[in-house]
Amino acid sequence: MALDGLLLHALCRQFQEILPCKINKIHQISNTELLFHLRTQREKKNLLISCHSQYNRINLTDRSYPTPEEPSHFVMLLRKHLEGGLILSVQQGGLDRWLVMEVSLRNEIGDKVFRKLYVELMGKYANVILVDEDNRILDALKRIPPFENTKRTIQPGAQFTLPEQAVKQDPFTAQTVDPQQPLHQQFDGFSPLLGREVEARMRRGETFPEIMAQIESSDTLFITNTPKETQFHLIPLTQYEQPAKAYPLMEGMDVLYYHKEEKDRIRQMTGDLFKFVRKQLKHYRQKLPKLLDAMQEALDCEKWREYGDLLYAYGQNIPKGTPAATLTTFDQSRQVTIDLDVRFDGRGNAKKCFQKYNKGKKGQEHLLEQIDLCEKEIEYFEGLEQQLELANFEDAREIHEELAALGYMKPIQSKIRRNRKKAKALPAITAIRLANGVTLYFGKNNLQNEALTFKLARKNDLWFHAKDFHGSHVVLDCEQPDEETLRLAAMVAAYYSKGRYSSSVPVNYCPIRNLKRVPGAKPGFVSLTSYKTIYIDPEEAVIDDLLKENA
């Protein structure tokens, strides 16, 4: 379900409680999301505005988000006109799905000016529009030129007009309803979902004003997970059998949307990476058979030496213009027919055969190098493909950094802002503290694996990796774990590998001191001098419980 006008009404009421507040900083954290860092009289707040076609919303959040160092043009404009200003008011347009923030600030010469920021949360038409005192558009997150919408142009310099609004009744003042017409067609702010809920409650004896009073006073978001989708509103949705879970309104909005939008941000980050990795895999998988065919031809070069020897020995009897010659081998065991170049005599053709032999012999060394390189590239990109399938936003960013460092891709233009301490820190290695006091670490990409194995782990720590599969490096910070801990670490290694859906996955394990970097190899590649193997069945439920306990 999308955000409706009554839910936005409750959110707007809570925004008004923190006013006035100062805008300290503005970031654009994705193509559709803006993050405002606010300062109230008592504390700091973060305001998130999302214009995602499915998850559009506005709410206060305590969550942290990666923020680009290089701002977009729109964010630079917002900073110029809004940063340092005071949000004086937040007003909703009736019970429609838009609101306007009025901001007061000083311009370059010290005069007080006012700006309005319109936030429209209308599904795929969601937008954020900055307007000046003359009601002219300064810019918008999504520009709409005249040829796309003749009634409402959204671009710099155009006169701002409000969205069209259907004429409906105010549900807070209405006393009666028309039973022949759906409620969302009669009243402002109603979604079809809320309309069905109110109708169901009225059939059980509640009156319309009583239900509206509950909605008006609610500062709670009730979330119901149905078999088809997650539904939510300001009152429990009794039309469903599943129980509703209650959250404070702003927290509930985060719970509802954060992970969905996190997945969307990951898709934005990994989309180009997946495309690049799969393009490379296709290239090398097509190249390898051609190299193998060329190698087979090169291995046949011995026949050209034999042909050259025979032609050199009997060449005086072969004049120019001869198309082929049938000669007996030196051991008299067989006869061979040799196609000749009619431009040369026997000795001349012998020279050409020796040239082909030498070329094939030298080509073998080059082809062996190329085949080895091609196989390693396939192995490397298969590993990246598996890592991207399990990557969160930070994991995907590190994979991009790795590819950029190796020269495969250009560096990310908008690198994630990190302070100096974080810039020197290790990659985002996952650490899980087990009940017995042992810490289990694992990496989810090559940079994390490399840092875990060769920087974080000690020489006596125990290292795990799925045998013959691309996957995570897993480390236990102990030398002799009990059987349960050993099997758990092996399960993590099996689960975070290409073998996660297999049974009896072999997992090699050994002390860190038994590992060596592979010379010239890419990050995360190691060789083992001595190890043991355990067979394990990956269980997703066990891994999920482990991660939840340490969330």
C-alpha positions as semicolon CSV with decimal commas, in nm:
position;residue;x (nm);y (nm);z (nm)
1;M;0,000;0,000;0,000
2;A;0,116;0,354;-0,074
3;L;0,115;0,644;0,169
4;D;-0,229;0,810;0,179
5;G;-0,336;1,158;0,282
6;L;-0,450;1,068;0,633
7;L;-0,119;0,902;0,712
8;L;0,065;1,205;0,576
9;H;-0,162;1,420;0,796
10;A;-0,033;1,235;1,106
11;L;0,330;1,264;0,990
12;C;0,284;1,635;0,925
13;R;0,146;1,681;1,276
14;Q;0,461;1,525;1,423
15;F;0,687;1,742;1,205
16;Q;0,516;2,050;1,344
17;E;0,611;1,946;1,698
18;I;0,985;1,995;1,629
19;L;0,950;2,339;1,464
20;P;1,126;2,569;1,424
21;C;1,438;2,378;1,327
22;K;1,754;2,467;1,139
23;I;1,871;2,295;0,821
24;N;2,236;2,207;0,881
25;K;2,314;1,993;0,575
26;I;2,141;1,837;0,273
27;H;2,247;1,522;0,088
28;Q;2,106;1,322;-0,202
29;I;2,163;0,961;-0,099
30;S;2,018;0,799;-0,413
31;N;1,846;0,895;-0,736
32;T;1,518;0,943;-0,548
33;E;1,613;1,019;-0,185
34;L;1,709;1,338;-0,002
35;L;1,841;1,352;0,355
36;F;1,814;1,674;0,560
37;H;2,024;1,706;0,875
38;L;1,818;1,925;1,111
39;R;1,887;2,092;1,444
40;T;1,593;2,152;1,677
41;Q;1,604;2,347;2,001
42;R;1,692;2,028;2,190
43;E;1,849;1,775;1,954
44;K;1,960;1,679;1,604
45;K;1,718;1,508;1,366
46;N;1,743;1,356;1,020
47;L;1,458;1,409;0,776
48;L;1,430;1,163;0,487
49;I;1,231;1,246;0,174
50;S;1,186;0,967;-0,080
51;C;1,037;1,014;-0,427
52;H;1,067;0,645;-0,515
53;S;0,773;0,540;-0,731
54;Q;0,675;0,266;-0,484
55;Y;0,826;0,375;-0,152
56;N;0,772;0,754;-0,163
57;R;0,744;0,899;0,185
58;I;0,870;1,162;0,430
59;N;0,974;1,082;0,785
60;L;1,224;1,151;1,061
61;T;1,485;0,879;1,093
62;D;1,760;0,772;1,332
63;R;1,928;0,551;1,073
64;S;2,259;0,640;0,913
65;Y;2,297;0,650;0,536
66;P;2,604;0,661;0,308
67;T;2,630;1,013;0,169
68;P;2,805;1,113;-0,156
69;E;3,096;1,355;-0,140
70;E;3,011;1,503;-0,479
71;P;2,660;1,653;-0,467
72;S;2,418;1,656;-0,758
73;H;2,324;1,984;-0,924
74;F;1,986;1,980;-0,746
75;V;2,145;1,929;-0,404
76;M;2,390;2,213;-0,468
77;L;2,090;2,437;-0,542
78;L;1,908;2,319;-0,228
79;R;2,218;2,391;-0,021
80;K;2,248;2,738;-0,168
81;H;1,884;2,828;-0,095
82;L;1,804;2,625;0,219
83;E;2,114;2,538;0,425
84;G;2,137;2,748;0,738
85;G;1,770;2,839;0,709
86;L;1,491;2,780;0,961
87;I;1,193;2,562;0,877
88;L;0,909;2,778;1,007
89;S;0,611;2,567;0,906
90;V;0,510;2,239;0,748
91;Q;0,160;2,244;0,600
92;Q;-0,031;1,974;0,417
93;G;-0,253;2,060;0,122
94;G;-0,585;1,966;0,280
95;L;-0,563;1,590;0,310
96;D;-0,392;1,547;-0,024
97;R;-0,057;1,371;-0,064
98;W;0,160;1,680;-0,069
99;L;0,299;1,924;0,182
100;V;0,498;2,244;0,177
101;M;0,783;2,354;0,405
102;E;0,839;2,728;0,446
103;V;1,204;2,817;0,511
104;S;1,343;3,152;0,626
105;L;1,709;3,245;0,576
106;R;1,948;3,529;0,492
107;N;2,072;3,574;0,137
108;E;2,422;3,675;0,027
109;I;2,373;4,041;0,123
110;G;2,207;3,965;0,456
111;D;1,842;4,025;0,362
112;K;1,582;3,784;0,498
113;V;1,424;3,574;0,222
114;F;1,173;3,291;0,216
115;R;1,171;2,972;0,016
116;K;0,911;2,700;-0,015
117;L;0,990;2,334;-0,063
118;Y;0,698;2,134;-0,198
119;V;0,706;1,760;-0,133
120;E;0,460;1,569;-0,353
121;L;0,413;1,202;-0,265
122;M;0,193;1,076;-0,548
123;G;0,339;0,742;-0,651
124;K;0,532;0,757;-0,977
125;Y;0,468;1,134;-0,990
126;A;0,642;1,195;-0,654
127;N;0,864;1,502;-0,662
128;V;1,045;1,769;-0,458
129;I;1,014;2,125;-0,593
130;L;1,194;2,438;-0,470
131;V;1,000;2,765;-0,518
132;D;1,100;3,129;-0,457
133;E;0,900;3,419;-0,308
134;D;0,748;3,499;-0,648
135;N;0,615;3,143;-0,675
136;R;0,863;3,061;-0,951
137;I;1,029;2,721;-0,966
138;L;1,401;2,729;-0,891
139;D;1,442;2,358;-0,966
140;A;1,297;2,014;-0,897
141;L;1,424;1,665;-0,831
142;K;1,228;1,553;-1,140
143;R;1,182;1,810;-1,413
144;I;0,867;1,788;-1,628
145;P;0,889;1,987;-1,955
146;P;0,579;2,128;-2,130
147;F;0,573;1,859;-2,399
148;E;0,532;1,592;-2,128
149;N;0,256;1,770;-1,935
150;T;0,080;2,066;-2,095
151;K;-0,120;2,144;-1,779
152;R;0,169;2,151;-1,532
153;T;0,528;2,231;-1,624
154;I;0,795;2,159;-1,362
155;Q;1,123;2,320;-1,464
156;P;1,334;2,621;-1,359
157;G;1,166;2,954;-1,432
158;A;0,815;2,816;-1,471
159;Q;0,531;2,942;-1,253
160;F;0,451;2,686;-0,985
161;T;0,097;2,547;-0,980
162;L;-0,045;2,306;-0,726
163;P;-0,137;1,951;-0,827
164;E;-0,496;1,900;-0,937
165;Q;-0,716;1,792;-0,649
166;A;-1,054;1,620;-0,668
167;V;-1,334;1,780;-0,468
168;K;-1,424;1,548;-0,180
169;Q;-1,558;1,573;0,173
170;D;-1,346;1,635;0,481
171;P;-1,369;1,306;0,677
172;F;-1,307;1,480;1,012
173;T;-1,624;1,689;0,984
174;A;-1,853;1,445;0,802
175;Q;-2,123;1,274;1,007
176;T;-2,270;1,038;0,748
177;V;-2,145;0,832;0,456
178;D;-2,301;0,715;0,131
179;P;-2,318;0,334;0,154
180;Q;-2,345;0,308;-0,226
181;Q;-2,006;0,468;-0,293
182;P;-1,655;0,354;-0,187
183;L;-1,519;0,572;0,093
184;H;-1,201;0,665;-0,093
185;Q;-1,419;0,825;-0,360
186;Q;-1,617;1,026;-0,102
187;F;-1,350;1,156;0,137
188;D;-1,016;1,332;0,116
189;G;-0,712;1,140;0,238
190;F;-0,862;0,792;0,204
191;S;-0,688;0,507;0,027
192;P;-0,891;0,204;-0,092
193;L;-0,729;0,001;0,191
194;L;-0,840;0,242;0,463
195;G;-1,183;0,266;0,302
196;R;-1,228;-0,111;0,327
197;E;-1,110;-0,110;0,688
198;V;-1,353;0,165;0,792
199;E;-1,641;-0,009;0,611
200;A;-1,558;-0,337;0,790
201;R;-1,555;-0,162;1,129
202;M;-1,885;0,015;1,057
203;R;-2,046;-0,319;0,977
204;R;-1,941;-0,432;1,325
205;G;-2,116;-0,134;1,486
206;E;-1,854;0,143;1,505
207;T;-1,960;0,484;1,378
208;F;-1,770;0,683;1,117
209;P;-1,691;0,975;1,357
210;E;-1,560;0,728;1,619
211;I;-1,324;0,568;1,371
212;M;-1,204;0,906;1,244
213;A;-1,138;1,015;1,603
214;Q;-0,911;0,711;1,647
215;I;-0,725;0,797;1,327
216;E;-0,693;1,165;1,424
217;S;-0,542;1,087;1,765
218;S;-0,315;0,801;1,655
219;D;0,062;0,843;1,667
220;T;0,119;0,471;1,605
221;L;0,180;0,279;1,283
222;F;0,024;-0,067;1,275
223;I;0,199;-0,301;1,030
224;T;0,037;-0,625;0,913
225;N;0,227;-0,882;0,708
226;T;-0,028;-1,053;0,483
227;P;0,051;-1,346;0,250
228;K;0,053;-1,109;-0,049
229;E;0,210;-0,790;0,084
230;T;0,272;-0,575;0,390
231;Q;-0,016;-0,341;0,481
232;F;-0,013;-0,057;0,733
233;H;-0,205;0,235;0,875
234;L;-0,278;0,446;1,183
235;I;-0,528;0,193;1,319
236;P;-0,505;-0,188;1,333
237;L;-0,623;-0,344;1,007
238;T;-0,886;-0,583;1,141
239;Q;-0,988;-0,692;0,790
240;Y;-0,687;-0,928;0,795
241;E;-0,644;-1,242;1,005
242;Q;-0,277;-1,172;1,067
243;P;-0,202;-0,970;1,383
244;A;-0,071;-0,615;1,350
245;K;0,255;-0,504;1,505
246;A;0,256;-0,154;1,656
247;Y;0,540;0,099;1,624
248;P;0,580;0,469;1,704
249;L;0,485;0,643;1,381
250;M;0,829;0,761;1,263
251;E;1,002;0,440;1,371
252;G;0,735;0,238;1,193
253;M;0,799;0,423;0,868
254;D;1,166;0,330;0,894
255;V;1,087;-0,033;0,974
256;L;0,846;-0,046;0,681
257;Y;1,060;0,109;0,412
258;Y;1,428;0,103;0,510
259;H;1,510;-0,250;0,396
260;K;1,304;-0,214;0,079
261;E;1,488;0,103;-0,017
262;E;1,820;-0,047;0,092
263;K;1,760;-0,327;-0,159
264;D;1,676;-0,066;-0,422
265;R;1,998;0,126;-0,346
266;I;2,189;-0,202;-0,374
267;R;2,023;-0,271;-0,710
268;Q;2,129;0,074;-0,829
269;M;2,486;0,008;-0,716
270;T;2,507;-0,355;-0,833
271;G;2,314;-0,318;-1,159
272;D;2,610;-0,179;-1,353
273;L;2,848;-0,410;-1,167
274;F;2,644;-0,720;-1,258
275;K;2,627;-0,601;-1,619
276;F;3,004;-0,547;-1,632
277;V;3,092;-0,876;-1,457
278;R;2,860;-1,081;-1,678
279;K;2,996;-0,907;-1,990
280;Q;3,349;-1,004;-1,885
281;L;3,242;-1,362;-1,813
282;K;3,078;-1,388;-2,155
283;H;3,392;-1,252;-2,322
284;Y;3,633;-1,491;-2,151
285;R;3,402;-1,793;-2,180
286;Q;3,385;-1,734;-2,555
287;K;3,757;-1,671;-2,579
288;L;3,870;-1,987;-2,395
289;P;3,748;-2,246;-2,653
290;K;3,916;-2,045;-2,931
291;L;4,243;-2,046;-2,738
292;L;4,215;-2,421;-2,679
293;D;4,155;-2,480;-3,051
294;A;4,457;-2,265;-3,135
295;M;4,660;-2,459;-2,881
296;Q;4,562;-2,787;-3,043
297;E;4,679;-2,655;-3,377
298;A;5,004;-2,539;-3,220
299;L;5,059;-2,883;-3,071
300;D;5,036;-3,027;-3,424
301;C;5,344;-2,829;-3,528
302;E;5,568;-3,142;-3,514
303;K;5,426;-3,255;-3,848
304;W;5,562;-2,937;-4,011
305;R;5,912;-3,019;-3,892
306;E;5,879;-3,367;-4,039
307;Y;5,747;-3,223;-4,368
308;G;6,035;-2,974;-4,375
309;D;6,296;-3,245;-4,319
310;L;6,149;-3,462;-4,597
311;L;6,122;-3,175;-4,844
312;Y;6,475;-3,060;-4,765
313;A;6,607;-3,412;-4,822
314;Y;6,419;-3,476;-5,146
315;G;6,363;-3,115;-5,256
316;Q;6,607;-3,130;-5,545
317;N;6,359;-3,357;-5,726
318;I;6,060;-3,121;-5,674
319;P;6,043;-2,829;-5,919
320;K;5,835;-2,512;-5,891
321;G;5,471;-2,552;-5,990
322;T;5,430;-2,891;-5,820
323;P;5,096;-2,884;-5,625
324;A;5,175;-3,177;-5,394
325;A;5,441;-3,434;-5,321
326;T;5,409;-3,786;-5,182
327;L;5,722;-3,888;-4,991
328;T;5,830;-4,186;-4,781
329;T;5,928;-4,118;-4,419
330;F;6,289;-4,174;-4,317
331;D;6,204;-4,492;-4,126
332;Q;6,020;-4,628;-4,434
333;S;5,709;-4,686;-4,220
334;R;5,460;-4,478;-4,422
335;Q;5,408;-4,233;-4,701
336;V;5,289;-3,874;-4,650
337;T;5,131;-3,639;-4,902
338;I;5,234;-3,276;-4,859
339;D;5,044;-2,986;-5,018
340;L;5,293;-2,746;-5,174
341;D;5,305;-2,379;-5,265
342;V;5,345;-2,384;-5,645
343;R;5,553;-2,065;-5,633
344;F;5,846;-2,252;-5,472
345;D;6,048;-2,563;-5,539
346;G;6,100;-2,841;-5,285
347;R;6,366;-2,659;-5,082
348;G;6,155;-2,341;-5,080
349;N;5,855;-2,534;-4,948
350;A;6,080;-2,696;-4,688
351;K;6,169;-2,349;-4,561
352;K;5,799;-2,258;-4,532
353;C;5,731;-2,577;-4,334
354;F;6,010;-2,494;-4,090
355;Q;5,863;-2,143;-4,050
356;K;5,525;-2,294;-3,959
357;Y;5,696;-2,527;-3,712
358;N;5,882;-2,244;-3,540
359;K;5,569;-2,030;-3,527
360;G;5,369;-2,314;-3,370
361;K;5,643;-2,389;-3,118
362;K;5,667;-2,027;-3,005
363;G;5,288;-1,996;-3,009
364;Q;5,251;-2,278;-2,758
365;E;5,420;-2,074;-2,485
366;H;5,208;-1,767;-2,560
367;L;4,888;-1,971;-2,580
368;L;4,962;-2,147;-2,252
369;E;4,995;-1,806;-2,086
370;Q;4,673;-1,683;-2,248
371;I;4,478;-1,995;-2,151
372;D;4,600;-1,969;-1,792
373;L;4,507;-1,598;-1,781
374;C;4,166;-1,664;-1,935
375;E;4,087;-1,941;-1,685
376;K;4,192;-1,717;-1,396
377;E;3,976;-1,430;-1,525
378;I;3,676;-1,662;-1,548
379;E;3,739;-1,783;-1,193
380;Y;3,779;-1,425;-1,069
381;F;3,462;-1,289;-1,229
382;E;3,260;-1,595;-1,125
383;G;3,365;-1,513;-0,770
384;L;3,257;-1,150;-0,809
385;E;2,923;-1,259;-0,951
386;Q;2,862;-1,477;-0,645
387;Q;2,967;-1,195;-0,410
388;L;2,731;-0,946;-0,576
389;E;2,436;-1,181;-0,524
390;L;2,483;-1,146;-0,145
391;A;2,616;-0,790;-0,133
392;N;2,477;-0,503;0,070
393;F;2,543;-0,142;-0,034
394;E;2,887;-0,122;0,133
395;D;2,994;-0,462;-0,004
396;A;2,897;-0,354;-0,357
397;R;3,085;-0,026;-0,318
398;E;3,400;-0,214;-0,213
399;I;3,369;-0,446;-0,513
400;H;3,352;-0,139;-0,738
401;E;3,662;0,001;-0,564
402;E;3,844;-0,328;-0,622
403;L;3,759;-0,331;-0,993
404;A;3,866;0,034;-1,022
405;A;4,197;-0,036;-0,845
406;L;4,265;-0,324;-1,087
407;G;4,190;-0,100;-1,385
408;Y;3,871;-0,272;-1,498
409;M;3,636;0,019;-1,423
410;K;3,652;0,391;-1,360
411;P;3,650;0,496;-0,992
412;I;3,312;0,588;-0,845
413;Q;3,263;0,960;-0,904
414;S;3,063;1,006;-0,587
415;K;3,275;0,822;-0,335
416;I;3,114;0,754;-0,002
417;R;3,205;1,012;0,259
418;R;3,419;0,869;0,533
419;N;3,615;1,048;0,800
420;R;3,992;1,008;0,832
421;K;3,968;0,727;1,083
422;K;3,737;0,527;0,861
423;A;3,953;0,592;0,556
424;K;4,237;0,405;0,728
425;A;4,015;0,132;0,870
426;L;3,968;-0,219;0,739
427;P;3,681;-0,297;0,500
428;A;3,341;-0,378;0,653
429;I;3,420;-0,730;0,779
430;T;3,130;-0,902;0,956
431;A;3,208;-1,000;1,317
432;I;2,979;-1,223;1,525
433;R;3,033;-1,279;1,897
434;L;2,926;-1,635;1,982
435;A;2,774;-1,741;2,313
436;N;3,098;-1,916;2,419
437;G;3,297;-1,593;2,379
438;V;3,460;-1,685;2,048
439;T;3,434;-1,427;1,768
440;L;3,356;-1,545;1,417
441;Y;3,461;-1,318;1,128
442;F;3,378;-1,346;0,760
443;G;3,428;-1,138;0,446
444;K;3,175;-1,094;0,168
445;N;3,404;-0,972;-0,109
446;N;3,768;-1,002;-0,211
447;L;3,883;-0,687;-0,029
448;Q;3,720;-0,803;0,294
449;N;3,862;-1,155;0,253
450;E;4,212;-1,018;0,192
451;A;4,196;-0,783;0,491
452;L;4,051;-1,048;0,722
453;T;4,303;-1,319;0,636
454;F;4,622;-1,115;0,610
455;K;4,561;-0,811;0,835
456;L;4,303;-0,887;1,104
457;A;4,354;-1,257;1,176
458;R;4,638;-1,386;1,395
459;K;4,860;-1,674;1,285
460;N;4,697;-1,925;1,523
461;D;4,336;-1,831;1,436
462;L;4,142;-2,094;1,244
463;W;4,056;-2,021;0,879
464;F;3,769;-2,179;0,678
465;H;3,676;-2,180;0,309
466;A;3,442;-2,391;0,095
467;K;3,649;-2,631;-0,114
468;D;3,628;-2,587;-0,493
469;F;3,374;-2,304;-0,458
470;H;3,404;-1,927;-0,470
471;G;3,315;-1,793;-0,128
472;S;3,389;-1,612;0,194
473;H;3,697;-1,640;0,411
474;V;3,579;-1,730;0,762
475;V;3,798;-1,696;1,072
476;L;3,754;-1,808;1,433
477;D;3,970;-1,618;1,681
478;C;4,068;-1,938;1,861
479;E;4,299;-2,230;1,791
480;Q;4,097;-2,526;1,921
481;P;3,719;-2,463;1,901
482;D;3,466;-2,716;2,024
483;E;3,280;-2,931;1,771
484;E;2,971;-2,709;1,765
485;T;3,171;-2,392;1,698
486;L;3,381;-2,568;1,434
487;R;3,070;-2,684;1,248
488;L;2,908;-2,341;1,275
489;A;3,211;-2,171;1,118
490;A;3,215;-2,435;0,843
491;M;2,844;-2,374;0,783
492;V;2,902;-1,999;0,744
493;A;3,179;-2,073;0,492
494;A;2,953;-2,313;0,302
495;Y;2,653;-2,077;0,309
496;Y;2,848;-1,776;0,181
497;S;2,978;-1,967;-0,120
498;K;2,858;-2,098;-0,455
499;G;2,775;-2,422;-0,275
500;R;2,514;-2,265;-0,045
501;Y;2,229;-2,467;-0,201
502;S;2,425;-2,795;-0,211
503;S;2,445;-3,067;0,051
504;S;2,759;-3,210;0,213
505;V;2,966;-2,911;0,106
506;P;3,339;-2,976;0,170
507;V;3,497;-2,698;0,375
508;N;3,874;-2,678;0,421
509;Y;4,010;-2,535;0,745
510;C;4,356;-2,471;0,886
511;P;4,548;-2,219;1,101
512;I;4,621;-1,886;0,936
513;R;4,994;-1,966;0,946
514;N;4,933;-2,239;0,683
515;L;4,813;-1,984;0,425
516;K;5,013;-1,799;0,164
517;R;4,921;-1,533;-0,087
518;V;4,929;-1,652;-0,448
519;P;5,204;-1,441;-0,616
520;G;5,058;-1,204;-0,874
521;A;4,701;-1,311;-0,798
522;K;4,409;-1,080;-0,733
523;P;4,292;-0,994;-0,377
524;G;4,161;-1,283;-0,171
525;F;4,340;-1,568;-0,351
526;V;4,544;-1,797;-0,122
527;S;4,722;-2,131;-0,123
528;L;4,711;-2,383;0,164
529;T;5,012;-2,586;0,274
530;S;4,826;-2,817;0,514
531;Y;4,457;-2,841;0,600
532;K;4,167;-3,058;0,712
533;T;3,825;-3,096;0,549
534;I;3,481;-3,109;0,706
535;Y;3,152;-3,178;0,522
536;I;2,855;-2,963;0,612
537;D;2,493;-2,901;0,503
538;P;2,425;-2,525;0,483
539;E;2,107;-2,429;0,672
540;E;1,966;-2,085;0,596
541;A;1,757;-2,078;0,916
542;V;2,069;-2,128;1,131
543;I;2,254;-1,847;0,951
544;D;1,952;-1,613;0,976
545;D;1,922;-1,676;1,351
546;L;2,295;-1,617;1,395
547;L;2,280;-1,283;1,213
548;K;1,965;-1,169;1,397
549;E;2,121;-1,241;1,737
550;N;2,415;-1,020;1,646
551;A;2,225;-0,747;1,460
